mmCIF file of C-alpha atoms in Angstrom:
data_model
loop_
_atom_site.group_PDB
_atom_site.id
_atom_site.type_symbol
_atom_site.label_atom_id
_atom_site.label_comp_id
_atom_site.label_asym_id
_atom_site.label_seq_id
_atom_site.Cartn_x
_atom_site.Cartn_y
_atom_site.Cartn_z
ATOM 1 C CA MET A 1 0.000 0.000 0.000
ATOM 2 C CA THR A 2 1.471 3.378 -1.034
ATOM 3 C CA ARG A 3 1.686 5.841 1.855
ATOM 4 C CA VAL A 4 1.170 9.437 0.762
ATOM 5 C CA GLY A 5 1.832 12.778 2.414
ATOM 6 C CA LEU A 6 0.205 16.011 1.265
ATOM 7 C CA VAL A 7 1.772 19.440 1.810
ATOM 8 C CA LEU A 8 -0.430 22.512 1.314
ATOM 9 C CA GLY A 9 1.489 25.777 1.380
ATOM 10 C CA GLY A 10 0.468 29.316 2.250
ATOM 11 C CA GLY A 11 -0.839 31.958 -0.104
ATOM 12 C CA GLY A 12 -3.936 33.660 1.296
ATOM 13 C CA VAL A 13 -7.340 33.475 -0.366
ATOM 14 C CA VAL A 14 -5.663 33.215 -3.773
ATOM 15 C CA GLY A 15 -3.517 30.341 -2.535
ATOM 16 C CA GLN A 16 -6.642 28.451 -1.465
ATOM 17 C CA ALA A 17 -8.009 28.838 -4.995
ATOM 18 C CA TYR A 18 -4.732 27.472 -6.374
ATOM 19 C CA HIS A 19 -4.971 24.469 -4.023
ATOM 20 C CA SER A 20 -8.498 23.705 -5.197
ATOM 21 C CA GLY A 21 -7.588 23.795 -8.896
ATOM 22 C CA VAL A 22 -4.589 21.493 -8.446
ATOM 23 C CA LEU A 23 -6.348 19.005 -6.157
ATOM 24 C CA ALA A 24 -9.443 18.908 -8.386
ATOM 25 C CA VAL A 25 -7.445 17.927 -11.467
ATOM 26 C CA LEU A 26 -5.580 15.252 -9.499
ATOM 27 C CA GLN A 27 -8.917 13.742 -8.491
ATOM 28 C CA HIS A 28 -10.447 14.137 -11.946
ATOM 29 C CA ASP A 29 -7.538 13.078 -14.187
ATOM 30 C CA VAL A 30 -5.366 10.829 -12.019
ATOM 31 C CA GLY A 31 -7.852 9.469 -9.501
ATOM 32 C CA PHE A 32 -5.861 10.768 -6.524
ATOM 33 C CA ASP A 33 -8.320 11.952 -3.858
ATOM 34 C CA ALA A 34 -6.457 14.270 -1.466
ATOM 35 C CA ARG A 35 -8.751 13.180 1.360
ATOM 36 C CA SER A 36 -6.967 9.817 1.348
ATOM 37 C CA ALA A 37 -3.515 11.256 2.201
ATOM 38 C CA ASP A 38 -2.003 9.591 5.252
ATOM 39 C CA VAL A 39 -0.602 12.873 6.626
ATOM 40 C CA VAL A 40 -1.533 16.437 5.659
ATOM 41 C CA VAL A 41 0.732 19.392 6.512
ATOM 42 C CA GLY A 42 -1.062 22.733 6.235
ATOM 43 C CA THR A 43 0.575 26.131 6.432
ATOM 44 C CA SER A 44 -1.492 29.335 6.528
ATOM 45 C CA ALA A 45 -4.077 29.009 3.711
ATOM 46 C CA GLY A 46 -3.052 25.368 3.431
ATOM 47 C CA SER A 47 -4.297 24.741 6.955
ATOM 48 C CA ILE A 48 -7.822 25.751 5.865
ATOM 49 C CA THR A 49 -7.715 23.550 2.777
ATOM 50 C CA GLY A 50 -6.305 20.665 4.808
ATOM 51 C CA ALA A 51 -9.009 20.996 7.467
ATOM 52 C CA LEU A 52 -11.770 21.009 4.843
ATOM 53 C CA LEU A 53 -10.336 17.838 3.286
ATOM 54 C CA ARG A 54 -10.213 16.170 6.702
ATOM 55 C CA LEU A 55 -13.826 17.254 7.305
ATOM 56 C CA GLY A 56 -14.776 15.256 4.219
ATOM 57 C CA VAL A 57 -14.917 17.935 1.502
ATOM 58 C CA SER A 58 -13.922 16.496 -1.880
ATOM 59 C CA PRO A 59 -11.364 18.373 -4.025
ATOM 60 C CA GLU A 60 -13.915 18.798 -6.816
ATOM 61 C CA ASP A 61 -16.450 20.318 -4.400
ATOM 62 C CA LEU A 62 -13.698 22.551 -3.033
ATOM 63 C CA ALA A 63 -13.064 23.923 -6.547
ATOM 64 C CA ALA A 64 -16.804 24.304 -7.218
ATOM 65 C CA TRP A 65 -17.256 26.196 -3.934
ATOM 66 C CA THR A 66 -14.387 28.545 -4.784
ATOM 67 C CA VAL A 67 -15.955 29.541 -8.110
ATOM 68 C CA ARG A 68 -19.537 29.496 -6.712
ATOM 69 C CA ALA A 69 -20.585 26.556 -8.893
ATOM 70 C CA PRO A 70 -23.201 23.977 -7.790
ATOM 71 C CA LEU A 71 -22.018 21.586 -5.084
ATOM 72 C CA SER A 72 -22.545 17.838 -4.881
ATOM 73 C CA ALA A 73 -25.074 16.301 -2.537
ATOM 74 C CA ASP A 74 -22.260 15.390 -0.138
ATOM 75 C CA ALA A 75 -20.964 18.951 0.353
ATOM 76 C CA GLU A 76 -22.974 19.773 3.485
ATOM 77 C CA VAL A 77 -19.895 21.194 5.236
ATOM 78 C CA LEU A 78 -19.399 23.775 2.485
ATOM 79 C CA ARG A 79 -23.086 24.649 2.429
ATOM 80 C CA GLN A 80 -22.962 25.429 6.134
ATOM 81 C CA ILE A 81 -19.855 27.566 5.659
ATOM 82 C CA THR A 82 -21.476 29.444 2.781
ATOM 83 C CA GLU A 83 -24.367 30.453 5.049
ATOM 84 C CA THR A 84 -21.939 32.409 7.268
ATOM 85 C CA PRO A 85 -21.093 35.821 5.753
ATOM 86 C CA LEU A 86 -17.367 36.636 5.666
ATOM 87 C CA PRO A 87 -16.051 40.095 6.581
ATOM 88 C CA GLU A 88 -14.345 41.839 3.672
ATOM 89 C CA LEU A 89 -10.556 41.805 3.777
ATOM 90 C CA ALA A 90 -8.521 44.925 3.174
ATOM 91 C CA PRO A 91 -5.991 44.776 0.314
ATOM 92 C CA PHE A 92 -2.755 43.044 1.278
ATOM 93 C CA ARG A 93 0.086 45.512 0.721
ATOM 94 C CA PRO A 94 3.326 44.163 2.220
ATOM 95 C CA TRP A 95 5.230 47.427 1.732
ATOM 96 C CA GLU A 96 2.805 49.067 4.172
ATOM 97 C CA LEU A 97 3.387 46.297 6.704
ATOM 98 C CA LEU A 98 7.151 46.614 6.383
ATOM 99 C CA ARG A 99 6.946 50.291 7.378
ATOM 100 C CA ARG A 100 5.403 49.453 10.737
ATOM 101 C CA PRO A 101 7.783 49.454 13.726
ATOM 102 C CA LEU A 102 9.152 46.226 15.192
ATOM 103 C CA ARG A 103 8.911 45.485 18.887
ATOM 104 C CA PRO A 104 12.228 44.662 20.591
ATOM 105 C CA PRO A 105 13.021 40.935 20.974
ATOM 106 C CA GLY A 106 12.251 39.420 24.361
ATOM 107 C CA PRO A 107 14.607 37.291 26.440
ATOM 108 C CA GLN A 108 13.152 34.021 25.056
ATOM 109 C CA MET A 109 14.010 34.984 21.492
ATOM 110 C CA VAL A 110 17.502 36.189 22.398
ATOM 111 C CA ARG A 111 18.143 32.983 24.348
ATOM 112 C CA ARG A 112 17.010 30.844 21.427
ATOM 113 C CA ALA A 113 19.218 32.752 18.985
ATOM 114 C CA LEU A 114 22.269 32.255 21.233
ATOM 115 C CA THR A 115 21.718 28.659 22.318
ATOM 116 C CA ARG A 116 20.320 27.169 19.083
ATOM 117 C CA PRO A 117 21.769 29.295 16.272
ATOM 118 C CA LEU A 118 21.452 26.564 13.628
ATOM 119 C CA LEU A 119 17.705 26.280 14.232
ATOM 120 C CA PHE A 120 17.096 30.007 14.608
ATOM 121 C CA ARG A 121 15.600 31.709 11.542
ATOM 122 C CA PRO A 122 16.132 35.475 11.589
ATOM 123 C CA LEU A 123 13.357 36.120 9.059
ATOM 124 C CA ALA A 124 10.825 34.169 11.129
ATOM 125 C CA ALA A 125 11.948 36.044 14.233
ATOM 126 C CA GLY A 126 11.676 39.385 12.445
ATOM 127 C CA MET A 127 8.145 38.646 11.251
ATOM 128 C CA ALA A 128 7.150 37.550 14.760
ATOM 129 C CA LEU A 129 8.362 40.939 16.024
ATOM 130 C CA MET A 130 6.142 42.949 13.673
ATOM 131 C CA ALA A 131 3.454 45.121 15.201
ATOM 132 C CA PRO A 132 0.125 43.245 15.537
ATOM 133 C CA GLY A 133 -2.221 43.519 12.574
ATOM 134 C CA ARG A 134 -5.599 45.203 12.776
ATOM 135 C CA HIS A 135 -7.748 42.340 11.405
ATOM 136 C CA ASP A 136 -9.092 39.419 13.422
ATOM 137 C CA VAL A 137 -8.420 36.190 11.524
ATOM 138 C CA LEU A 138 -10.785 34.254 13.806
ATOM 139 C CA GLU A 139 -13.708 36.243 12.373
ATOM 140 C CA GLN A 140 -12.884 34.703 9.001
ATOM 141 C CA LEU A 141 -12.956 31.230 10.564
ATOM 142 C CA SER A 142 -16.120 31.485 12.634
ATOM 143 C CA ALA A 143 -17.949 28.934 10.449
ATOM 144 C CA LEU A 144 -15.163 26.386 10.941
ATOM 145 C CA GLY A 145 -15.382 26.931 14.678
ATOM 146 C CA GLU A 146 -19.050 25.916 14.562
ATOM 147 C CA LEU A 147 -18.330 22.774 12.525
ATOM 148 C CA GLU A 148 -15.437 21.307 14.467
ATOM 149 C CA GLY A 149 -15.887 18.612 17.076
ATOM 150 C CA PRO A 150 -14.154 18.329 20.457
ATOM 151 C CA ASP A 151 -11.175 16.497 18.912
ATOM 152 C CA TRP A 152 -8.946 16.953 15.910
ATOM 153 C CA PRO A 153 -9.959 15.225 12.688
ATOM 154 C CA ALA A 154 -9.404 11.472 12.966
ATOM 155 C CA ARG A 155 -6.604 11.390 10.377
ATOM 156 C CA ASP A 156 -3.287 13.200 10.781
ATOM 157 C CA LEU A 157 -3.538 16.946 10.124
ATOM 158 C CA TRP A 158 -0.495 18.994 11.109
ATOM 159 C CA ILE A 159 -0.914 22.762 11.227
ATOM 160 C CA THR A 160 2.144 25.003 11.448
ATOM 161 C CA ALA A 161 2.447 28.308 13.291
ATOM 162 C CA VAL A 162 5.248 30.437 14.747
ATOM 163 C CA ARG A 163 5.349 31.275 18.440
ATOM 164 C CA ARG A 164 5.596 35.023 18.752
ATOM 165 C CA GLY A 165 7.716 35.045 21.907
ATOM 166 C CA ASP A 166 10.756 33.270 20.473
ATOM 167 C CA GLY A 167 10.113 32.758 16.730
ATOM 168 C CA ARG A 168 9.933 28.970 17.109
ATOM 169 C CA ARG A 169 7.806 26.831 14.804
ATOM 170 C CA VAL A 170 5.015 24.878 16.507
ATOM 171 C CA VAL A 171 3.117 22.091 14.734
ATOM 172 C CA PHE A 172 -0.414 21.757 16.110
ATOM 173 C CA GLY A 173 -1.965 18.327 15.741
ATOM 174 C CA ARG A 174 1.361 16.510 15.873
ATOM 175 C CA PRO A 175 2.043 14.306 18.903
ATOM 176 C CA GLY A 176 3.475 16.393 21.725
ATOM 177 C CA ALA A 177 2.144 19.718 20.405
ATOM 178 C CA PRO A 178 0.204 22.113 22.658
ATOM 179 C CA PRO A 179 -3.543 21.371 22.724
ATOM 180 C CA ALA A 180 -5.647 23.759 20.665
ATOM 181 C CA PRO A 181 -9.151 23.893 19.165
ATOM 182 C CA LEU A 182 -8.958 23.297 15.426
ATOM 183 C CA HIS A 183 -10.185 26.749 14.374
ATOM 184 C CA ARG A 184 -7.682 28.466 16.698
ATOM 185 C CA ALA A 185 -4.797 26.374 15.362
ATOM 186 C CA ILE A 186 -5.863 27.336 11.833
ATOM 187 C CA GLY A 187 -6.180 30.976 12.878
ATOM 188 C CA ALA A 188 -2.672 30.923 14.334
ATOM 189 C CA SER A 189 -1.314 29.430 11.119
ATOM 190 C CA CYS A 190 -3.087 32.104 9.028
ATOM 191 C CA ALA A 191 -2.223 35.136 11.203
ATOM 192 C CA VAL A 192 -0.054 37.004 8.695
ATOM 193 C CA PRO A 193 2.247 39.240 10.782
ATOM 194 C CA GLY A 194 1.318 42.900 10.596
ATOM 195 C CA TYR A 195 -1.970 42.133 8.801
ATOM 196 C CA PHE A 196 -3.840 39.880 11.233
ATOM 197 C CA ALA A 197 -3.614 40.049 15.007
ATOM 198 C CA PRO A 198 -1.648 37.193 16.649
ATOM 199 C CA VAL A 199 -3.813 34.345 17.946
ATOM 200 C CA PRO A 200 -3.506 33.426 21.650
ATOM 201 C CA ILE A 201 -3.434 29.713 22.479
ATOM 202 C CA GLY A 202 -2.670 28.772 26.045
ATOM 203 C CA ARG A 203 0.100 30.982 27.455
ATOM 204 C CA HIS A 204 1.489 32.029 24.046
ATOM 205 C CA ALA A 205 0.502 34.049 20.998
ATOM 206 C CA TYR A 206 1.132 32.724 17.498
ATOM 207 C CA VAL A 207 1.543 34.081 13.970
ATOM 208 C CA ASP A 208 1.547 32.635 10.456
ATOM 209 C CA GLY A 209 3.410 29.342 9.985
ATOM 210 C CA GLY A 210 4.616 30.725 6.656
ATOM 211 C CA ALA A 211 7.002 32.955 8.602
ATOM 212 C CA HIS A 212 9.095 29.815 9.162
ATOM 213 C CA SER A 213 8.494 28.306 5.719
ATOM 214 C CA PRO A 214 5.705 28.792 3.165
ATOM 215 C CA THR A 215 5.413 24.978 2.893
ATOM 216 C CA ASN A 216 7.178 23.255 5.843
ATOM 217 C CA ALA A 217 7.431 20.124 3.689
ATOM 218 C CA ALA A 218 10.481 18.763 5.517
ATOM 219 C CA LEU A 219 8.242 17.977 8.508
ATOM 220 C CA LEU A 220 7.324 14.771 6.683
ATOM 221 C CA ARG A 221 10.790 13.274 6.977
ATOM 222 C CA GLY A 222 10.861 10.046 8.937
ATOM 223 C CA GLN A 223 7.136 9.325 8.559
ATOM 224 C CA GLY A 224 7.489 6.177 6.446
ATOM 225 C CA LEU A 225 5.926 7.815 3.388
ATOM 226 C CA ASP A 226 6.441 6.654 -0.188
ATOM 227 C CA VAL A 227 5.240 9.784 -2.011
ATOM 228 C CA VAL A 228 4.747 13.395 -0.944
ATOM 229 C CA VAL A 229 2.583 15.752 -3.020
ATOM 230 C CA VAL A 230 3.439 19.418 -2.489
ATOM 231 C CA VAL A 231 1.123 22.251 -3.589
ATOM 232 C CA ALA A 232 3.022 25.519 -3.127
ATOM 233 C CA PRO A 233 1.146 28.658 -4.262
ATOM 234 C CA MET A 234 3.891 31.044 -3.082
ATOM 235 C CA SER A 235 6.721 29.353 -5.004
ATOM 236 C CA GLY A 236 7.360 29.034 -8.741
ATOM 237 C CA PRO A 237 9.758 30.546 -11.278
ATOM 238 C CA THR A 238 9.925 34.347 -11.418
ATOM 239 C CA GLY A 239 13.176 35.037 -13.237
ATOM 240 C CA TRP A 240 14.848 38.134 -11.816
ATOM 241 C CA ARG A 241 11.926 40.540 -11.898
ATOM 242 C CA PRO A 242 12.299 43.262 -9.244
ATOM 243 C CA GLY A 243 9.771 43.831 -6.492
ATOM 244 C CA VAL A 244 8.629 42.461 -3.149
ATOM 245 C CA PHE A 245 6.482 39.630 -4.540
ATOM 246 C CA PRO A 246 9.045 38.182 -6.975
ATOM 247 C CA ALA A 247 11.647 38.331 -4.182
ATOM 248 C CA ALA A 248 9.258 36.529 -1.819
ATOM 249 C CA ARG A 249 8.604 33.846 -4.440
ATOM 250 C CA ARG A 250 12.326 33.322 -5.020
ATOM 251 C CA TYR A 251 12.878 32.939 -1.281
ATOM 252 C CA ALA A 252 9.954 30.500 -0.980
ATOM 253 C CA ASP A 253 11.258 28.548 -3.963
ATOM 254 C CA ARG A 254 14.717 28.196 -2.411
ATOM 255 C CA LEU A 255 13.238 26.898 0.839
ATOM 256 C CA LEU A 256 10.978 24.485 -1.038
ATOM 257 C CA ARG A 257 13.882 23.068 -3.049
ATOM 258 C CA ARG A 258 15.832 22.516 0.156
ATOM 259 C CA GLU A 259 12.874 20.750 1.781
ATOM 260 C CA VAL A 260 12.288 18.549 -1.263
ATOM 261 C CA ARG A 261 15.956 17.555 -1.302
ATOM 262 C CA ALA A 262 15.677 16.568 2.374
ATOM 263 C CA LEU A 263 12.700 14.316 1.593
ATOM 264 C CA GLU A 264 14.306 12.764 -1.458
ATOM 265 C CA ALA A 265 17.498 12.076 0.506
ATOM 266 C CA GLU A 266 15.368 9.668 2.566
ATOM 267 C CA GLY A 267 14.029 7.942 -0.542
ATOM 268 C CA VAL A 268 10.671 9.760 -0.532
ATOM 269 C CA ARG A 269 9.464 10.533 -4.049
ATOM 270 C CA THR A 270 8.000 14.024 -4.466
ATOM 271 C CA VAL A 271 5.511 15.629 -6.835
ATOM 272 C CA VAL A 272 5.585 19.428 -6.661
ATOM 273 C CA PHE A 273 3.010 21.837 -8.070
ATOM 274 C CA THR A 274 3.917 25.537 -8.246
ATOM 275 C CA PRO A 275 2.333 28.303 -10.339
ATOM 276 C CA GLY A 276 4.102 29.201 -13.565
ATOM 277 C CA PRO A 277 4.222 32.687 -15.138
ATOM 278 C CA GLU A 278 0.658 32.515 -16.512
ATOM 279 C CA GLU A 279 -0.853 31.449 -13.196
ATOM 280 C CA GLN A 280 1.224 34.029 -11.317
ATOM 281 C CA GLU A 281 -0.079 36.779 -13.578
ATOM 282 C CA VAL A 282 -3.679 35.787 -12.850
ATOM 283 C CA MET A 283 -2.976 35.400 -9.117
ATOM 284 C CA GLY A 284 -1.661 38.970 -8.955
ATOM 285 C CA ASN A 285 0.007 40.575 -5.957
ATOM 286 C CA ASP A 286 -2.911 40.814 -3.522
ATOM 287 C CA MET A 287 -3.173 37.355 -1.995
ATOM 288 C CA MET A 288 -6.305 38.370 -0.056
ATOM 289 C CA SER A 289 -8.300 39.443 -3.120
ATOM 290 C CA ARG A 290 -11.341 37.412 -4.187
ATOM 291 C CA ALA A 291 -11.639 39.272 -7.490
ATOM 292 C CA ARG A 292 -10.080 36.678 -9.848
ATOM 293 C CA LEU A 293 -10.517 33.353 -8.085
ATOM 294 C CA ASP A 294 -12.381 31.799 -11.030
ATOM 295 C CA ASP A 295 -9.396 32.452 -13.300
ATOM 296 C CA VAL A 296 -6.949 31.171 -10.679
ATOM 297 C CA VAL A 297 -8.850 27.869 -10.358
ATOM 298 C CA SER A 298 -9.193 27.357 -14.118
ATOM 299 C CA ARG A 299 -5.556 28.229 -14.901
ATOM 300 C CA SER A 300 -4.197 26.071 -12.080
ATOM 301 C CA PHE A 301 -6.493 23.199 -13.138
ATOM 302 C CA LEU A 302 -5.151 23.258 -16.702
ATOM 303 C CA ALA A 303 -1.476 23.728 -15.792
ATOM 304 C CA ALA A 304 -1.566 21.087 -13.051
ATOM 305 C CA GLY A 305 -3.304 18.713 -15.466
ATOM 306 C CA ARG A 306 -0.430 19.077 -17.932
ATOM 307 C CA HIS A 307 2.098 18.441 -15.167
ATOM 308 C CA ALA A 308 0.201 15.444 -13.765
ATOM 309 C CA ALA A 309 -0.015 13.909 -17.254
ATOM 310 C CA ARG A 310 3.753 13.531 -17.479
ATOM 311 C CA PRO A 311 4.553 9.789 -17.362
ATOM 312 C CA GLU A 312 6.900 10.030 -14.377
ATOM 313 C CA VAL A 313 4.316 12.001 -12.360
ATOM 314 C CA THR A 314 1.464 9.681 -13.276
ATOM 315 C CA ALA A 315 3.599 6.684 -12.319
ATOM 316 C CA MET A 316 3.990 8.097 -8.806
ATOM 317 C CA LEU A 317 0.376 9.152 -8.308
ATOM 318 C CA ARG A 318 -1.471 6.191 -9.815
ATOM 319 C CA PRO A 319 -0.525 3.799 -6.964
ATOM 320 C CA ALA A 320 -1.662 6.444 -4.470
ATOM 321 C CA ALA A 321 -5.014 6.599 -6.236
#
């Protein structure tokens, strides 16, 4: 039996649309149903997609919901979510966030930097130090809070976040992690520094897991998996175009390549989906915008279908299906 891991990276509302297009074509063309993955790692927007899959939402219904198309008879979870109105999100402008002052690092962060320098990520620490955002991410997740049960979904769902006090990554849902209600763990993973307010869980406050890595794929090392499917909306080729977003994509792409190499060094085969130039153009620079989600889903569906049709990719995914 082929054991499969699924990695769903960050990328805001637009990233969720990219997830749905890729996962829908894998179900439709290859027969791989993402709900069957043995372990799902969700970061930021990927934590929402992962939770919906674990709640039983099919990839094809997820794509239909994104573009407001009719849902199947089994999509009761999405129908309940649709009944809850979502507050409008302000445009996401990272250059405005970067102008906001940083708070000074606390003793926990300084101690971690000095005692564990190889594990310390300055960028993650810097993002954790940003001034709190003005939007409440839990308002966006109120419908999920009403749907969740007292326990995590039965199958493994790992949700990444960064602890604000010391910049350390925390993986909710993994054995040994702090206990947290599902919607709060998702909120912590989605709390983009400077845009959303940090999410308190227990004695700590948390921000977006993408501050550590937009994908966190290397978490799946040592899990006895045969294949890992990575859907990474924030990565992909950009050339050397100037600007904040191309630079962020190049950084995310470097991290993703490093994580994939770590998996493959253990003999884990990987299938990676990232948006190419055409998809990136449709996705635009405002990852919180709902204006072009139909185009994002359709473009990602077609491009991912071409990638999945390659013989070496099909050979890896067919046994998983």
